[in-house]
Short mmCIF file of C-alpha atoms in Angstrom, two decimals:
data_model
loop_
_atom_site.label_atom_id
_atom_site.label_comp_id
_atom_site.label_asym_id
_atom_site.label_seq_id
_atom_site.Cartn_x
_atom_site.Cartn_y
_atom_site.Cartn_z
CA MET A 1 79.82 100.77 69.70
CA ASP A 2 82.14 98.27 70.99
CA HIS A 3 82.63 96.99 75.23
CA THR A 4 85.57 99.37 76.07
CA ASN A 5 83.64 102.48 74.47
CA GLN A 6 80.36 102.15 76.42
CA ILE A 7 82.31 101.46 79.47
CA ARG A 8 83.95 104.43 78.70
CA MET A 9 80.67 106.21 78.44
CA ARG A 10 79.21 104.41 81.59
CA ILE A 11 82.28 106.04 83.81
CA CYS A 12 81.76 109.65 82.14
CA GLU A 13 78.16 109.55 83.39
CA LEU A 14 79.19 108.38 86.98
CA GLU A 15 81.98 111.13 87.11
CA LEU A 16 79.43 113.29 86.20
CA GLU A 17 76.98 112.11 89.19
CA HIS A 18 80.03 112.14 91.80
CA ARG A 19 81.00 116.02 91.02
CA ASP A 20 76.75 116.87 91.00
CA LEU A 21 77.03 115.03 94.63
CA ASP A 22 79.54 116.70 95.47
CA THR A 23 78.17 120.03 94.72
CA VAL A 24 75.01 119.19 96.18
CA ILE A 25 76.31 117.81 99.28
CA GLU A 26 78.34 120.67 100.02
CA THR A 27 75.51 123.24 99.45
CA LEU A 28 73.44 121.09 101.91
CA THR A 29 76.56 121.19 104.88
CA LYS A 30 76.58 124.94 104.59
CA ASP A 31 72.55 124.43 105.83
CA PRO A 32 72.46 125.05 109.32
CA ASN A 33 69.53 123.43 109.35
CA HIS A 34 70.50 120.36 106.96
CA ASP A 35 68.59 117.39 106.92
CA GLU A 36 71.74 114.97 108.37
CA LEU A 37 69.46 111.78 107.35
CA GLN A 38 69.42 113.04 103.36
CA LEU A 39 72.90 114.28 103.72
CA ARG A 40 74.22 110.35 104.88
CA ARG A 41 72.35 109.01 101.88
CA LEU A 42 74.21 111.68 99.81
CA LYS A 43 77.29 110.39 101.09
CA LYS A 44 76.90 106.77 100.93
CA ARG A 45 75.76 107.35 97.41
CA LYS A 46 78.84 109.26 96.43
CA LEU A 47 81.34 106.09 97.92
CA GLN A 48 79.10 104.19 95.98
CA LEU A 49 79.59 105.43 92.85
CA LYS A 50 83.56 105.93 93.71
CA ASP A 51 83.48 102.67 93.70
CA TYR A 52 81.45 101.80 91.18
CA ILE A 53 83.56 104.18 88.56
CA ALA A 54 87.08 102.06 90.13
CA LEU A 55 85.06 98.57 89.13
CA LEU A 56 84.13 99.87 85.63
CA LYS A 57 88.07 101.56 85.15
CA MET A 58 89.96 98.32 86.93
CA GLN A 59 88.02 96.37 83.35
CA LEU A 60 89.56 98.33 81.14
CA SER A 61 92.84 97.55 82.27
CA PRO A 62 94.13 94.53 80.90
CA ASP A 63 95.35 92.32 83.13
CA ILE A 64 99.21 91.68 83.89
CA PRO A 65 100.77 88.33 83.58
CA ALA A 66 102.42 88.15 87.52
#
């Protein structure tokens, strides 16, 4: 498997985790007795995933000369 396919597979895995976190966060916020610290950690992880996915996607697109 070449490097590009590895990156694409990793992006798919991370996007799945990102969507799962979305569901967990939504469920947690509906609970009036939710743990605020846990919610903040999940949101932070979701943002980290988003940034990492963007970084990996940039590695897939070729550099465009100025």
